[in-house]
Amino acid sequence: MTAHRVSVTVNGKSYEREVESRLLLSDFLRHELDLTGTHVGCEHGVCGACTVLFDGEPVRSCLIFAVQAHGRELSTVEGLAPGPGELHPLQQAFWEKHGLQCGFCTPGFLMTLVPFLEQNPSPTELEIRQALSGNLCRCTGYQHIVDAVQLAAERMRRDAE
Amino acid sequence: MKPASFEYLAPDSLDAALEALTQHGWDAKLLAGGQSLIPVMNFRLAQPAVLIDLNRVREMDQIRPGGPEEGGGLRIGAMTRQRKLERDPRVAELAPLLHEAVPFIAHPQIRNRGTLGGSLAHADARAELPAVAVALRARLRLRSAEGDRWVEARDFFTGILSTALEATEILTEVALPAPAPRGGWAFLESSRRHGDYAQVGVAAGVWLDEAGRCREARLVYLSVGDRPVEAREAARLLEGAPLSDDAIAAAADKASRDEMNPGDDIHASAAFKRHLARVLTGRALRRAFARAQGAKGEA
């Protein structure tokens, strides 16, 4: 086995590790960097629980090898909140609108929807439903997630004014 | 689910990638976006000894104006991300069918990684891009350390997940001809949920003569065979006549009855797929026709 050196920036912090080529980025984040907020569901690109931002764009971290992240910037759910005891407006809205029950899928939803709201600050309900179609939730039936996104979008628009 | 061990190579130029592939041949797999390859590696259905990652080959992700062979048009590097195809204004202008079809591919998280060339080389008959390549009369550039050849999209797809690529060849770019005047395209598909593989999908194109009759038509389907399926007889029924509702219905009947061989699967029976193909063909032809009528006439 050849070890590969990986230098990455995650949530603004630099890390360097030696990894096996077959290590998935999702496992790298969880087991090498102890960033266990990124959840691993299906491990074949269906459930979306492991979604992270890769150079600012949402991707499935179970479908990228850690070696491929060398030199890249990543963001995970741990980087969303502005500070201790505070929440990102989307996290706050998920809490208030019951956008989660067990919470397993939530990090993937958040990391999918944060860039979505940046690119589309006033989405329609259909656009929201299409944006979250790559993330599976088995608790909520999605309706409360849609409500949370609408609330967050409204507040983020207001804050931007 | 963890992939088996492999040797990882990340060449930073096409020449270096070709050299690595020459050395390893079929023992190696090329890693493009990885959105189909990595799942099968996670399941250990694929256990390549060597993985040659093309993601650092910058010369393969460019979108450029086409050469004289394309009469303008576009040349798109095989490593161009699907998300870039979706957003690039040149694609929207010069390859409107591609622009319309890309959002049907899976989800944004997948399209941020998935590439044009990766999807074509994977050659899944349920995928959008192979059918679009056949419909657009795309030409595919296949390069090896010794060779450089162009293959028509319709000759590239040879069967279930199979292509004309040899062991030492890399699909490096895709040439799309410029759109012909007085033409219009439409892409439609039906799936159980947004982002799922289509039960059936169709790319329909029509071109009108100066009198407004149909000069040429094309119908290419996904998910109804072992590769993209073109319904040439149905298209011929439309040519030389006005695109009346009766003519469109006859073409849709012909294509769905005689020119495809869908199988049963858990998402749809063969009979239902034929029904979907017939309905989608009619809708797509009407939409393409309306766009052709609105299109500029000058070449």
Tab-separated table of C-alpha atoms in Angstrom:
chain	number	residue	atom	x	y	z
A	1	MET	CA	0.000	0.000	0.000
A	2	THR	CA	1.266	3.429	-0.940
A	3	ALA	CA	0.414	6.287	1.351
A	4	HIS	CA	-0.577	9.591	-0.209
A	5	ARG	CA	-0.134	12.943	1.415
A	6	VAL	CA	-3.313	15.021	1.568
A	7	SER	CA	-3.344	18.691	2.530
A	8	VAL	CA	-6.808	20.194	2.765
A	9	THR	CA	-8.537	23.167	4.255
A	10	VAL	CA	-11.742	22.283	6.080
A	11	ASN	CA	-13.907	25.084	7.473
A	12	GLY	CA	-10.924	27.412	7.152
A	13	LYS	CA	-8.507	25.169	9.063
A	14	SER	CA	-5.588	23.368	7.378
A	15	TYR	CA	-5.014	19.651	7.862
A	16	GLU	CA	-2.372	17.295	6.552
A	17	ARG	CA	-2.595	13.509	6.679
A	18	GLU	CA	-1.134	10.418	5.033
A	19	VAL	CA	-3.910	8.242	3.608
A	20	GLU	CA	-4.510	5.111	1.592
A	21	SER	CA	-5.766	5.802	-1.926
A	22	ARG	CA	-9.018	3.917	-1.339
A	23	LEU	CA	-10.067	6.042	1.656
A	24	LEU	CA	-13.314	7.840	0.851
A	25	LEU	CA	-13.513	11.542	1.615
A	26	SER	CA	-16.472	10.872	3.949
A	27	ASP	CA	-14.373	8.461	6.041
A	28	PHE	CA	-11.403	10.824	5.905
A	29	LEU	CA	-13.495	13.612	7.429
A	30	ARG	CA	-14.954	11.380	10.120
A	31	HIS	CA	-12.073	9.109	11.068
A	32	GLU	CA	-8.953	11.101	10.234
A	33	LEU	CA	-10.151	14.620	11.087
A	34	ASP	CA	-12.784	13.627	13.709
A	35	LEU	CA	-15.362	15.797	11.944
A	36	THR	CA	-18.228	13.407	12.579
A	37	GLY	CA	-20.967	15.867	11.630
A	38	THR	CA	-20.775	14.537	8.078
A	39	HIS	CA	-22.934	11.424	8.169
A	40	VAL	CA	-22.522	8.252	6.136
A	41	GLY	CA	-25.762	6.654	4.997
A	42	CYS	CA	-25.809	4.600	1.830
A	43	GLU	CA	-22.178	4.966	0.684
A	44	HIS	CA	-23.150	4.794	-2.954
A	45	GLY	CA	-24.362	8.268	-3.731
A	46	VAL	CA	-28.097	7.923	-3.211
A	47	CYS	CA	-28.986	9.324	0.220
A	48	GLY	CA	-27.076	12.628	0.291
A	49	ALA	CA	-26.302	12.429	4.036
A	50	CYS	CA	-22.562	12.881	3.369
A	51	THR	CA	-22.939	16.065	1.298
A	52	VAL	CA	-20.115	18.587	1.878
A	53	LEU	CA	-18.910	21.632	-0.031
A	54	PHE	CA	-15.919	20.962	-2.290
A	55	ASP	CA	-14.432	24.264	-3.458
A	56	GLY	CA	-17.808	25.813	-2.564
A	57	GLU	CA	-20.070	23.378	-4.443
A	58	PRO	CA	-22.079	20.573	-2.810
A	59	VAL	CA	-20.824	17.074	-3.569
A	60	ARG	CA	-21.289	13.604	-2.129
A	61	SER	CA	-18.201	12.904	-0.040
A	62	CYS	CA	-18.736	9.120	-0.354
A	63	LEU	CA	-18.130	9.450	-4.105
A	64	ILE	CA	-14.757	11.190	-3.882
A	65	PHE	CA	-11.498	9.714	-2.672
A	66	ALA	CA	-9.684	11.645	0.031
A	67	VAL	CA	-6.593	11.862	-2.193
A	68	GLN	CA	-8.641	13.847	-4.686
A	69	ALA	CA	-9.208	16.576	-2.100
A	70	HIS	CA	-5.498	17.419	-1.957
A	71	GLY	CA	-5.117	21.183	-2.233
A	72	ARG	CA	-8.882	21.805	-2.053
A	73	GLU	CA	-11.146	23.757	0.278
A	74	LEU	CA	-13.945	21.883	2.010
A	75	SER	CA	-16.822	22.993	4.209
A	76	THR	CA	-18.771	20.689	6.489
A	77	VAL	CA	-21.749	21.159	8.797
A	78	GLU	CA	-19.339	21.970	11.658
A	79	GLY	CA	-18.461	25.199	9.841
A	80	LEU	CA	-21.996	26.544	9.417
A	81	ALA	CA	-22.689	28.154	12.778
A	82	PRO	CA	-21.130	31.600	13.183
A	83	GLY	CA	-19.987	30.871	16.758
A	84	PRO	CA	-20.547	28.787	19.909
A	85	GLY	CA	-24.160	28.878	21.014
A	86	GLU	CA	-25.275	30.337	17.683
A	87	LEU	CA	-26.857	28.744	14.639
A	88	HIS	CA	-26.802	29.464	10.937
A	89	PRO	CA	-30.198	30.920	9.874
A	90	LEU	CA	-30.981	27.659	8.057
A	91	GLN	CA	-30.145	25.590	11.150
A	92	GLN	CA	-32.305	27.915	13.252
A	93	ALA	CA	-35.202	27.519	10.822
A	94	PHE	CA	-34.835	23.699	10.778
A	95	TRP	CA	-35.081	23.764	14.559
A	96	GLU	CA	-38.107	26.061	14.698
A	97	LYS	CA	-40.031	24.374	11.880
A	98	HIS	CA	-39.267	20.793	12.946
A	99	GLY	CA	-37.217	20.184	9.799
A	100	LEU	CA	-35.715	17.159	11.507
A	101	GLN	CA	-36.707	14.345	13.803
A	102	CYS	CA	-33.836	11.892	14.174
A	103	GLY	CA	-31.404	14.314	12.550
A	104	PHE	CA	-29.318	11.766	10.675
A	105	CYS	CA	-29.930	13.291	7.249
A	106	THR	CA	-29.814	16.898	8.448
A	107	PRO	CA	-26.116	17.712	7.817
A	108	GLY	CA	-26.532	16.647	4.184
A	109	PHE	CA	-29.679	18.743	3.764
A	110	LEU	CA	-27.989	21.783	5.284
A	111	MET	CA	-24.872	21.480	3.124
A	112	THR	CA	-27.052	21.084	0.017
A	113	LEU	CA	-29.390	23.961	0.827
A	114	VAL	CA	-26.945	26.605	2.081
A	115	PRO	CA	-25.307	27.042	-1.366
A	116	PHE	CA	-28.740	26.675	-2.996
A	117	LEU	CA	-30.072	29.676	-1.031
A	118	GLU	CA	-26.939	31.674	-1.844
A	119	GLN	CA	-27.526	31.100	-5.549
A	120	ASN	CA	-31.310	31.426	-5.372
A	121	PRO	CA	-32.360	33.647	-2.430
A	122	SER	CA	-36.076	33.626	-3.387
A	123	PRO	CA	-36.867	30.054	-4.406
A	124	THR	CA	-40.347	28.777	-5.200
A	125	GLU	CA	-41.634	25.708	-3.398
A	126	LEU	CA	-41.037	23.621	-6.528
A	127	GLU	CA	-37.448	24.840	-6.755
A	128	ILE	CA	-36.908	23.954	-3.087
A	129	ARG	CA	-38.342	20.465	-3.603
A	130	GLN	CA	-36.127	19.925	-6.643
A	131	ALA	CA	-33.077	21.255	-4.781
A	132	LEU	CA	-33.547	18.738	-1.968
A	133	SER	CA	-34.459	15.828	-4.249
A	134	GLY	CA	-30.941	14.382	-3.880
A	135	ASN	CA	-31.289	14.058	-0.108
A	136	LEU	CA	-33.375	11.382	1.576
A	137	CYS	CA	-35.227	11.932	4.861
A	138	ARG	CA	-37.241	9.058	6.340
A	139	CYS	CA	-38.791	11.003	9.245
A	140	THR	CA	-40.280	14.288	8.175
A	141	GLY	CA	-42.035	13.636	4.886
A	142	TYR	CA	-40.107	16.704	3.685
A	143	GLN	CA	-42.935	19.176	4.304
A	144	HIS	CA	-41.323	20.632	7.437
A	145	ILE	CA	-37.984	20.834	5.639
A	146	VAL	CA	-39.594	22.867	2.856
A	147	ASP	CA	-41.189	25.103	5.509
A	148	ALA	CA	-37.787	25.581	7.158
A	149	VAL	CA	-36.133	26.536	3.890
A	150	GLN	CA	-38.847	29.077	3.172
A	151	LEU	CA	-38.472	30.609	6.631
A	152	ALA	CA	-34.680	30.723	6.339
A	153	ALA	CA	-34.863	32.269	2.867
A	154	GLU	CA	-37.200	34.979	4.148
A	155	ARG	CA	-34.942	35.814	7.097
A	156	MET	CA	-31.758	35.735	5.022
A	157	ARG	CA	-33.327	38.081	2.449
A	158	ARG	CA	-34.357	40.431	5.241
A	159	ASP	CA	-30.900	40.327	6.821
A	160	ALA	CA	-29.277	41.059	3.456
A	161	GLU	CA	-31.276	44.280	3.045
B	1	MET	CA	-18.791	-0.707	1.994
B	2	LYS	CA	-15.234	0.239	1.218
B	3	PRO	CA	-13.404	-0.074	-2.098
B	4	ALA	CA	-10.633	-2.627	-2.550
B	5	SER	CA	-7.057	-1.344	-2.662
B	6	PHE	CA	-5.722	0.157	-5.858
B	7	GLU	CA	-2.719	2.038	-7.123
B	8	TYR	CA	-3.646	5.707	-7.592
B	9	LEU	CA	-2.111	7.819	-10.332
B	10	ALA	CA	-2.977	11.483	-10.845
B	11	PRO	CA	-1.268	12.686	-14.034
B	12	ASP	CA	-1.345	16.436	-14.643
B	13	SER	CA	-1.249	16.281	-18.455
B	14	LEU	CA	-2.958	14.275	-21.169
B	15	ASP	CA	0.396	12.917	-22.347
B	16	ALA	CA	1.163	11.611	-18.863
B	17	ALA	CA	-2.320	10.068	-18.616
B	18	LEU	CA	-1.911	8.340	-21.996
B	19	GLU	CA	1.492	7.029	-20.943
B	20	ALA	CA	0.053	5.577	-17.736
B	21	LEU	CA	-2.839	4.010	-19.641
B	22	THR	CA	-0.471	2.505	-22.230
B	23	GLN	CA	1.419	0.878	-19.397
B	24	HIS	CA	-1.603	-0.543	-17.558
B	25	GLY	CA	-4.257	-1.069	-20.264
B	26	TRP	CA	-7.379	-2.891	-19.068
B	27	ASP	CA	-5.879	-3.245	-15.549
B	28	ALA	CA	-6.519	0.452	-15.149
B	29	LYS	CA	-9.762	2.382	-14.928
B	30	LEU	CA	-9.945	6.060	-15.766
B	31	LEU	CA	-11.501	8.187	-13.012
B	32	ALA	CA	-13.486	11.135	-14.359
B	33	GLY	CA	-16.282	12.443	-12.100
B	34	GLY	CA	-16.513	9.092	-10.338
B	35	GLN	CA	-20.284	9.287	-9.870
B	36	SER	CA	-20.820	5.868	-11.471
B	37	LEU	CA	-17.391	4.291	-10.982
B	38	ILE	CA	-16.959	4.973	-7.265
B	39	PRO	CA	-20.358	3.454	-6.292
B	40	VAL	CA	-19.467	0.202	-8.070
B	41	MET	CA	-16.038	0.298	-6.425
B	42	ASN	CA	-17.706	0.826	-3.033
B	43	PHE	CA	-19.786	-2.291	-3.721
B	44	ARG	CA	-16.583	-4.013	-4.939
B	45	LEU	CA	-18.321	-4.836	-8.189
B	46	ALA	CA	-15.313	-3.120	-9.761
B	47	GLN	CA	-11.838	-3.698	-8.331
B	48	PRO	CA	-9.419	-2.014	-10.706
B	49	ALA	CA	-5.737	-2.571	-9.915
B	50	VAL	CA	-4.895	0.963	-11.009
B	51	LEU	CA	-6.953	4.130	-11.004
B	52	ILE	CA	-5.832	6.933	-13.323
B	53	ASP	CA	-7.452	10.130	-12.081
B	54	LEU	CA	-8.041	12.623	-14.924
B	55	ASN	CA	-9.188	15.427	-12.620
B	56	ARG	CA	-5.822	17.198	-12.708
B	57	VAL	CA	-5.608	17.179	-16.519
B	58	ARG	CA	-6.628	20.780	-17.053
B	59	GLU	CA	-6.469	20.625	-20.859
B	60	MET	CA	-9.476	18.273	-20.830
B	61	ASP	CA	-12.054	20.576	-19.240
B	62	GLN	CA	-12.174	23.407	-21.761
B	63	ILE	CA	-15.158	24.549	-23.829
B	64	ARG	CA	-13.954	25.996	-27.147
B	65	PRO	CA	-15.492	27.109	-30.444
B	66	GLY	CA	-15.735	24.228	-32.893
B	67	GLY	CA	-13.489	23.867	-35.930
B	68	PRO	CA	-14.479	24.083	-39.600
B	69	GLU	CA	-15.592	20.418	-39.464
B	70	GLU	CA	-18.378	21.431	-37.089
B	71	GLY	CA	-19.277	24.561	-39.089
B	72	GLY	CA	-18.784	26.501	-35.893
B	73	GLY	CA	-20.420	24.596	-33.075
B	74	LEU	CA	-18.491	23.611	-29.982
B	75	ARG	CA	-15.666	21.417	-28.835
B	76	ILE	CA	-16.133	20.386	-25.249
B	77	GLY	CA	-13.413	18.721	-23.203
B	78	ALA	CA	-14.377	15.316	-21.840
B	79	MET	CA	-13.656	16.393	-18.244
B	80	THR	CA	-16.106	19.295	-18.397
B	81	ARG	CA	-18.432	19.021	-15.409
B	82	GLN	CA	-22.118	18.570	-16.111
B	83	ARG	CA	-22.827	21.568	-13.885
B	84	LYS	CA	-20.679	23.703	-16.190
B	85	LEU	CA	-22.613	22.471	-19.240
B	86	GLU	CA	-25.776	23.518	-17.443
B	87	ARG	CA	-24.522	27.034	-16.770
B	88	ASP	CA	-22.321	27.918	-19.760
B	89	PRO	CA	-23.999	30.452	-22.095
B	90	ARG	CA	-22.176	29.043	-25.153
B	91	VAL	CA	-23.769	25.657	-24.527
B	92	ALA	CA	-27.201	27.267	-24.144
B	93	GLU	CA	-26.764	29.094	-27.462
B	94	LEU	CA	-24.995	26.504	-29.614
B	95	ALA	CA	-26.225	23.238	-28.102
B	96	PRO	CA	-29.694	24.000	-26.696
B	97	LEU	CA	-30.593	20.311	-26.537
B	98	LEU	CA	-27.617	19.615	-24.283
B	99	HIS	CA	-28.504	22.639	-22.146
B	100	GLU	CA	-32.060	21.382	-21.769
B	101	ALA	CA	-31.122	17.765	-21.010
B	102	VAL	CA	-28.386	18.271	-18.398
B	103	PRO	CA	-30.691	19.306	-15.505
B	104	PHE	CA	-32.387	15.898	-15.841
B	105	ILE	CA	-29.118	14.201	-14.805
B	106	ALA	CA	-29.422	13.082	-11.188
B	107	HIS	CA	-28.977	15.955	-8.700
B	108	PRO	CA	-26.790	19.075	-8.390
B	109	GLN	CA	-24.390	17.245	-6.033
B	110	ILE	CA	-23.835	14.655	-8.768
B	111	ARG	CA	-23.586	17.169	-11.615
B	112	ASN	CA	-20.955	19.137	-9.681
B	113	ARG	CA	-18.648	16.127	-10.087
B	114	GLY	CA	-20.031	14.190	-13.075
B	115	THR	CA	-18.446	14.923	-16.441
B	116	LEU	CA	-19.509	14.841	-20.079
B	117	GLY	CA	-16.864	12.314	-21.087
B	118	GLY	CA	-17.342	10.133	-18.028
B	119	SER	CA	-21.025	9.691	-18.743
B	120	LEU	CA	-20.413	8.950	-22.441
B	121	ALA	CA	-17.640	6.438	-21.694
B	122	HIS	CA	-19.761	4.743	-19.016
B	123	ALA	CA	-22.406	4.331	-21.755
B	124	ASP	CA	-25.430	3.663	-19.582
B	125	ALA	CA	-28.414	3.413	-21.939
B	126	ARG	CA	-30.571	5.045	-19.238
B	127	ALA	CA	-28.361	8.142	-19.089
B	128	GLU	CA	-29.174	11.414	-20.828
B	129	LEU	CA	-25.818	12.332	-22.378
B	130	PRO	CA	-25.354	9.287	-24.654
B	131	ALA	CA	-28.773	9.878	-26.241
B	132	VAL	CA	-28.068	13.590	-26.581
B	133	ALA	CA	-24.697	12.869	-28.240
B	134	VAL	CA	-26.353	10.595	-30.801
B	135	ALA	CA	-29.144	13.109	-31.435
B	136	LEU	CA	-26.691	15.974	-31.952
B	137	ARG	CA	-24.489	13.912	-34.328
B	138	ALA	CA	-21.607	14.501	-31.937
B	139	ARG	CA	-18.157	13.271	-32.866
B	140	LEU	CA	-15.955	11.860	-30.131
B	141	ARG	CA	-12.190	12.170	-30.118
B	142	LEU	CA	-10.385	9.060	-28.884
B	143	ARG	CA	-6.692	9.442	-28.230
B	144	SER	CA	-3.973	6.969	-27.343
B	145	ALA	CA	-0.200	7.318	-27.115
B	146	GLU	CA	0.062	6.330	-30.787
B	147	GLY	CA	-3.275	7.353	-32.242
B	148	ASP	CA	-5.908	10.028	-32.539
B	149	ARG	CA	-9.263	9.180	-34.103
B	150	TRP	CA	-12.760	10.610	-34.294
B	151	VAL	CA	-15.809	8.384	-33.902
B	152	GLU	CA	-19.445	9.259	-34.583
B	153	ALA	CA	-21.554	9.014	-31.421
B	154	ARG	CA	-23.848	6.436	-33.033
B	155	ASP	CA	-20.826	4.149	-33.652
B	156	PHE	CA	-19.338	4.788	-30.210
B	157	PHE	CA	-22.047	2.956	-28.242
B	158	THR	CA	-21.749	-0.753	-28.948
B	159	GLY	CA	-23.915	-2.470	-26.314
B	160	ILE	CA	-24.648	-2.671	-22.596
B	161	LEU	CA	-22.130	-0.336	-20.909
B	162	SER	CA	-19.860	-0.914	-23.925
B	163	THR	CA	-18.124	1.495	-26.268
B	164	ALA	CA	-15.637	1.639	-29.118
B	165	LEU	CA	-12.868	2.662	-26.698
B	166	GLU	CA	-9.792	0.430	-26.839
B	167	ALA	CA	-7.725	-0.436	-23.754
B	168	THR	CA	-5.228	2.376	-24.291
B	169	GLU	CA	-7.621	5.088	-25.505
B	170	ILE	CA	-9.025	8.089	-23.663
B	171	LEU	CA	-12.126	9.989	-24.779
B	172	THR	CA	-10.678	13.510	-24.715
B	173	GLU	CA	-13.231	15.792	-26.333
B	174	VAL	CA	-16.617	15.991	-27.972
B	175	ALA	CA	-17.341	18.018	-31.105
B	176	LEU	CA	-20.880	19.291	-31.579
B	177	PRO	CA	-21.948	20.698	-34.960
B	178	ALA	CA	-23.480	24.167	-35.057
B	179	PRO	CA	-27.287	24.150	-35.048
B	180	ALA	CA	-28.898	24.232	-38.516
B	181	PRO	CA	-31.322	27.082	-39.285
B	182	ARG	CA	-35.098	26.826	-38.795
B	183	GLY	CA	-34.674	24.025	-36.301
B	184	GLY	CA	-35.835	23.249	-32.798
B	185	TRP	CA	-35.125	20.636	-30.146
B	186	ALA	CA	-36.970	19.359	-27.134
B	187	PHE	CA	-35.911	16.934	-24.412
B	188	LEU	CA	-38.432	15.194	-22.182
B	189	GLU	CA	-38.361	12.279	-19.824
B	190	SER	CA	-40.525	10.530	-17.290
B	191	SER	CA	-39.185	9.270	-13.964
B	192	ARG	CA	-40.698	8.148	-10.677
B	193	ARG	CA	-38.965	10.929	-8.741
B	194	HIS	CA	-37.043	14.039	-9.736
B	195	GLY	CA	-33.454	13.027	-10.474
B	196	ASP	CA	-34.092	9.283	-10.847
B	197	TYR	CA	-33.064	7.478	-13.988
B	198	ALA	CA	-35.733	7.958	-16.620
B	199	GLN	CA	-38.256	5.222	-17.313
B	200	VAL	CA	-38.150	6.651	-20.841
B	201	GLY	CA	-36.636	9.815	-22.263
B	202	VAL	CA	-36.623	11.347	-25.734
B	203	ALA	CA	-34.669	13.965	-27.636
B	204	ALA	CA	-36.714	15.273	-30.562
B	205	GLY	CA	-35.431	17.633	-33.240
B	206	VAL	CA	-37.202	19.097	-36.270
B	207	TRP	CA	-35.997	21.359	-39.093
B	208	LEU	CA	-38.361	23.203	-41.395
B	209	ASP	CA	-38.050	24.207	-45.047
B	210	GLU	CA	-38.951	27.676	-46.311
B	211	ALA	CA	-42.568	26.646	-46.760
B	212	GLY	CA	-42.755	25.503	-43.128
B	213	ARG	CA	-42.826	21.780	-43.936
B	214	CYS	CA	-40.647	19.362	-42.011
B	215	ARG	CA	-37.312	19.039	-43.813
B	216	GLU	CA	-35.694	16.695	-41.283
B	217	ALA	CA	-36.636	15.124	-37.969
B	218	ARG	CA	-34.714	13.157	-35.374
B	219	LEU	CA	-35.926	11.046	-32.499
B	220	VAL	CA	-33.473	9.482	-30.054
B	221	TYR	CA	-34.527	7.612	-26.910
B	222	LEU	CA	-32.968	6.598	-23.626
B	223	SER	CA	-33.905	3.651	-21.405
B	224	VAL	CA	-35.520	1.596	-24.193
B	225	GLY	CA	-32.600	-0.573	-25.319
B	226	ASP	CA	-28.981	-1.512	-24.617
B	227	ARG	CA	-27.741	1.842	-26.008
B	228	PRO	CA	-29.316	5.078	-27.269
B	229	VAL	CA	-32.073	4.141	-29.703
B	230	GLU	CA	-32.788	6.257	-32.763
B	231	ALA	CA	-36.175	5.908	-34.476
B	232	ARG	CA	-35.238	6.603	-38.094
B	233	GLU	CA	-38.407	5.249	-39.724
B	234	ALA	CA	-40.629	7.336	-37.493
B	235	ALA	CA	-38.554	10.428	-38.282
B	236	ARG	CA	-38.830	9.671	-42.003
B	237	LEU	CA	-42.637	9.611	-41.727
B	238	LEU	CA	-42.490	13.280	-40.739
B	239	GLU	CA	-40.166	14.517	-43.456
B	240	GLY	CA	-41.484	16.398	-46.473
B	241	ALA	CA	-44.880	17.164	-44.948
B	242	PRO	CA	-46.399	19.701	-42.583
B	243	LEU	CA	-46.093	18.705	-38.921
B	244	SER	CA	-49.802	18.055	-38.397
B	245	ASP	CA	-51.193	16.393	-35.283
B	246	ASP	CA	-51.913	13.296	-37.384
B	247	ALA	CA	-48.342	13.133	-38.694
B	248	ILE	CA	-46.945	13.509	-35.164
B	249	ALA	CA	-49.285	10.802	-33.838
B	250	ALA	CA	-48.265	8.440	-36.648
B	251	ALA	CA	-44.573	8.994	-35.924
B	252	ALA	CA	-45.097	8.465	-32.192
B	253	ASP	CA	-46.972	5.216	-32.883
B	254	LYS	CA	-44.288	3.992	-35.278
B	255	ALA	CA	-41.372	4.776	-32.962
B	256	SER	CA	-42.929	3.287	-29.843
B	257	ARG	CA	-44.289	0.158	-31.566
B	258	ASP	CA	-41.601	-0.834	-34.068
B	259	GLU	CA	-38.326	0.881	-33.301
B	260	MET	CA	-37.534	0.091	-29.706
B	261	ASN	CA	-37.232	-2.958	-27.535
B	262	PRO	CA	-37.653	-1.923	-23.901
B	263	GLY	CA	-37.462	-4.546	-21.175
B	264	ASP	CA	-39.474	-4.932	-17.974
B	265	ASP	CA	-37.844	-3.645	-14.817
B	266	ILE	CA	-38.950	-2.680	-11.321
B	267	HIS	CA	-39.667	0.893	-12.406
B	268	ALA	CA	-41.870	0.164	-15.419
B	269	SER	CA	-43.118	-2.694	-17.566
B	270	ALA	CA	-42.095	-2.851	-21.224
B	271	ALA	CA	-45.663	-2.054	-22.278
B	272	PHE	CA	-45.756	1.006	-20.036
B	273	LYS	CA	-42.421	2.207	-21.434
B	274	ARG	CA	-43.826	1.971	-24.962
B	275	HIS	CA	-46.834	3.971	-23.808
B	276	LEU	CA	-44.571	6.603	-22.237
B	277	ALA	CA	-42.434	6.725	-25.379
B	278	ARG	CA	-45.503	7.345	-27.530
B	279	VAL	CA	-46.848	10.120	-25.302
B	280	LEU	CA	-43.459	11.795	-24.762
B	281	THR	CA	-42.688	11.650	-28.501
B	282	GLY	CA	-45.842	13.585	-29.314
B	283	ARG	CA	-45.171	16.206	-26.661
B	284	ALA	CA	-41.502	16.572	-27.587
B	285	LEU	CA	-42.226	16.889	-31.305
B	286	ARG	CA	-44.855	19.567	-30.711
B	287	ARG	CA	-42.463	21.503	-28.480
B	288	ALA	CA	-39.580	21.159	-30.957
B	289	PHE	CA	-41.875	22.233	-33.795
B	290	ALA	CA	-42.970	25.362	-31.924
B	291	ARG	CA	-39.333	26.234	-31.269
B	292	ALA	CA	-38.403	25.647	-34.919
B	293	GLN	CA	-41.189	28.000	-35.990
B	294	GLY	CA	-39.787	30.647	-33.678
B	295	ALA	CA	-36.182	30.052	-34.754
B	296	LYS	CA	-34.269	32.363	-37.024
B	297	GLY	CA	-34.340	31.318	-40.684
B	298	GLU	CA	-30.970	32.575	-41.827
B	299	ALA	CA	-27.996	30.252	-41.733
